């Protein structure tokens, strides 16, 4: 399909936003994984240990899936300069949206 209504920057902005979301998602999984590892290594042994180990394994699996999705997004970048401009545009828009939501 030849797009007539979408701006030329739409795909780059969409990729930049999706990459930002995956970075945020990965950050939170990693944050949880660090906490689970701490609990496994420092909490008294008990019934919760197995549950925490399972949660850590699930979290690591999710981290891998997020990382693979991120790599797929990176593979769609065809113009590095346009991608860098999209990162700046989308960061500015997020900041403006945050300011508006604080009012």
PDB file of C-alpha atoms in Angstrom:
ATOM      1  CA  UNK A   1       0.000   0.000   0.000  1.00  0.00           C
ATOM      2  CA  UNK A   2       1.180   3.483  -0.726  1.00  0.00           C
ATOM      3  CA  UNK A   3       0.344   5.681   2.241  1.00  0.00           C
ATOM      4  CA  UNK A   4      -1.279   8.982   1.417  1.00  0.00           C
ATOM      5  CA  UNK A   5      -2.350  10.246   4.817  1.00  0.00           C
ATOM      6  CA  UNK A   6       0.496   9.208   7.100  1.00  0.00           C
ATOM      7  CA  UNK A   7       3.342  11.629   7.578  1.00  0.00           C
ATOM      8  CA  UNK A   8       6.764  10.410   6.448  1.00  0.00           C
ATOM      9  CA  UNK A   9       7.905  10.662  10.068  1.00  0.00           C
ATOM     10  CA  UNK A  10       5.117   8.410  11.379  1.00  0.00           C
ATOM     11  CA  UNK A  11       7.029   5.120  11.115  1.00  0.00           C
ATOM     12  CA  UNK A  12      10.190   6.547  12.692  1.00  0.00           C
ATOM     13  CA  UNK A  13       8.162   8.074  15.537  1.00  0.00           C
ATOM     14  CA  UNK A  14       6.249   4.816  16.054  1.00  0.00           C
ATOM     15  CA  UNK A  15       9.494   2.831  16.223  1.00  0.00           C
ATOM     16  CA  UNK A  16      11.026   5.356  18.643  1.00  0.00           C
ATOM     17  CA  UNK A  17       7.959   5.196  20.905  1.00  0.00           C
ATOM     18  CA  UNK A  18       7.897   1.405  20.805  1.00  0.00           C
ATOM     19  CA  UNK A  19      11.601   1.219  21.652  1.00  0.00           C
ATOM     20  CA  UNK A  20      11.063   3.579  24.581  1.00  0.00           C
ATOM     21  CA  UNK A  21       8.206   1.393  25.834  1.00  0.00           C
ATOM     22  CA  UNK A  22      10.338  -1.756  25.537  1.00  0.00           C
ATOM     23  CA  UNK A  23      13.182  -0.059  27.432  1.00  0.00           C
ATOM     24  CA  UNK A  24      10.763   0.890  30.202  1.00  0.00           C
ATOM     25  CA  UNK A  25       9.333  -2.625  30.252  1.00  0.00           C
ATOM     26  CA  UNK A  26      12.798  -4.223  30.383  1.00  0.00           C
ATOM     27  CA  UNK A  27      13.863  -1.819  33.132  1.00  0.00           C
ATOM     28  CA  UNK A  28      10.964  -2.900  35.348  1.00  0.00           C
ATOM     29  CA  UNK A  29      11.548  -6.595  34.729  1.00  0.00           C
ATOM     30  CA  UNK A  30      15.241  -6.123  35.515  1.00  0.00           C
ATOM     31  CA  UNK A  31      14.320  -4.178  38.656  1.00  0.00           C
ATOM     32  CA  UNK A  32      12.104  -7.061  39.778  1.00  0.00           C
ATOM     33  CA  UNK A  33      14.772  -9.648  38.913  1.00  0.00           C
ATOM     34  CA  UNK A  34      17.318  -7.859  41.088  1.00  0.00           C
ATOM     35  CA  UNK A  35      14.848  -7.846  43.974  1.00  0.00           C
ATOM     36  CA  UNK A  36      14.037 -11.547  43.501  1.00  0.00           C
ATOM     37  CA  UNK A  37      17.748 -12.419  43.398  1.00  0.00           C
ATOM     38  CA  UNK A  38      18.301 -10.471  46.602  1.00  0.00           C
ATOM     39  CA  UNK A  39      15.436 -12.262  48.311  1.00  0.00           C
ATOM     40  CA  UNK A  40      16.680 -15.666  47.173  1.00  0.00           C
ATOM     41  CA  UNK A  41      20.191 -14.932  48.427  1.00  0.00           C
ATOM     42  CA  UNK A  42      19.317 -13.105  51.646  1.00  0.00           C
ATOM     43  CA  UNK A  43      15.876 -14.077  52.888  1.00  0.00           C
ATOM     44  CA  UNK A  44      15.451 -16.943  55.313  1.00  0.00           C
ATOM     45  CA  UNK A  45      14.759 -20.210  53.534  1.00  0.00           C
ATOM     46  CA  UNK A  46      11.128 -21.080  53.530  1.00  0.00           C
ATOM     47  CA  UNK A  47       8.134 -21.933  51.435  1.00  0.00           C
ATOM     48  CA  UNK A  48       8.364 -18.613  49.621  1.00  0.00           C
ATOM     49  CA  UNK A  49      11.814 -19.389  48.207  1.00  0.00           C
ATOM     50  CA  UNK A  50      10.494 -21.739  45.527  1.00  0.00           C
ATOM     51  CA  UNK A  51       7.821 -19.212  44.538  1.00  0.00           C
ATOM     52  CA  UNK A  52      10.408 -16.455  44.257  1.00  0.00           C
ATOM     53  CA  UNK A  53      12.687 -18.682  42.164  1.00  0.00           C
ATOM     54  CA  UNK A  54       9.786 -19.409  39.806  1.00  0.00           C
ATOM     55  CA  UNK A  55       8.932 -15.719  39.574  1.00  0.00           C
ATOM     56  CA  UNK A  56      12.575 -14.957  38.772  1.00  0.00           C
ATOM     57  CA  UNK A  57      12.606 -17.565  35.997  1.00  0.00           C
ATOM     58  CA  UNK A  58       9.388 -16.140  34.508  1.00  0.00           C
ATOM     59  CA  UNK A  59      10.792 -12.622  34.754  1.00  0.00           C
ATOM     60  CA  UNK A  60      13.982 -13.637  32.937  1.00  0.00           C
ATOM     61  CA  UNK A  61      11.897 -15.242  30.187  1.00  0.00           C
ATOM     62  CA  UNK A  62       9.901 -12.019  29.848  1.00  0.00           C
ATOM     63  CA  UNK A  63      13.135 -10.007  29.709  1.00  0.00           C
ATOM     64  CA  UNK A  64      14.344 -12.158  26.827  1.00  0.00           C
ATOM     65  CA  UNK A  65      11.063 -11.678  24.946  1.00  0.00           C
ATOM     66  CA  UNK A  66      11.234  -7.901  25.432  1.00  0.00           C
ATOM     67  CA  UNK A  67      14.853  -7.855  24.272  1.00  0.00           C
ATOM     68  CA  UNK A  68      13.925  -9.812  21.134  1.00  0.00           C
ATOM     69  CA  UNK A  69      11.092  -7.404  20.372  1.00  0.00           C
ATOM     70  CA  UNK A  70      13.487  -4.486  20.850  1.00  0.00           C
ATOM     71  CA  UNK A  71      15.935  -6.062  18.394  1.00  0.00           C
ATOM     72  CA  UNK A  72      13.104  -6.476  15.867  1.00  0.00           C
ATOM     73  CA  UNK A  73      12.303  -2.770  16.204  1.00  0.00           C
ATOM     74  CA  UNK A  74      15.958  -1.826  15.699  1.00  0.00           C
ATOM     75  CA  UNK A  75      16.009  -3.971  12.548  1.00  0.00           C
ATOM     76  CA  UNK A  76      13.259  -1.766  11.084  1.00  0.00           C
ATOM     77  CA  UNK A  77      15.347   1.399  11.325  1.00  0.00           C
ATOM     78  CA  UNK A  78      16.336   2.305   7.777  1.00  0.00           C
ATOM     79  CA  UNK A  79      17.655   5.826   8.341  1.00  0.00           C
ATOM     80  CA  UNK A  80      19.722   6.433  11.476  1.00  0.00           C
ATOM     81  CA  UNK A  81      19.496  10.227  11.236  1.00  0.00           C
ATOM     82  CA  UNK A  82      15.700  10.071  10.935  1.00  0.00           C
ATOM     83  CA  UNK A  83      15.580   7.658  13.880  1.00  0.00           C
ATOM     84  CA  UNK A  84      17.649  10.037  16.020  1.00  0.00           C
ATOM     85  CA  UNK A  85      15.331  12.908  15.054  1.00  0.00           C
ATOM     86  CA  UNK A  86      12.327  10.729  15.956  1.00  0.00           C
ATOM     87  CA  UNK A  87      13.832   9.967  19.370  1.00  0.00           C
ATOM     88  CA  UNK A  88      14.136  13.694  20.020  1.00  0.00           C
ATOM     89  CA  UNK A  89      10.589  14.426  18.741  1.00  0.00           C
ATOM     90  CA  UNK A  90       8.976  11.656  20.747  1.00  0.00           C
ATOM     91  CA  UNK A  91      10.898  12.509  23.935  1.00  0.00           C
ATOM     92  CA  UNK A  92       9.787  16.131  23.584  1.00  0.00           C
ATOM     93  CA  UNK A  93       6.178  15.046  23.085  1.00  0.00           C
ATOM     94  CA  UNK A  94       6.308  12.772  26.171  1.00  0.00           C
ATOM     95  CA  UNK A  95       7.711  15.656  28.202  1.00  0.00           C
ATOM     96  CA  UNK A  96       4.980  18.025  26.938  1.00  0.00           C
ATOM     97  CA  UNK A  97       2.302  15.413  27.698  1.00  0.00           C
ATOM     98  CA  UNK A  98       3.715  14.994  31.206  1.00  0.00           C
ATOM     99  CA  UNK A  99       3.641  18.751  31.797  1.00  0.00           C
ATOM    100  CA  UNK A 100       0.004  18.916  30.596  1.00  0.00           C
ATOM    101  CA  UNK A 101      -1.005  16.037  32.851  1.00  0.00           C
ATOM    102  CA  UNK A 102       0.546  17.789  35.870  1.00  0.00           C
ATOM    103  CA  UNK A 103      -1.712  20.805  35.419  1.00  0.00           C
TER     104      UNK A 103
END
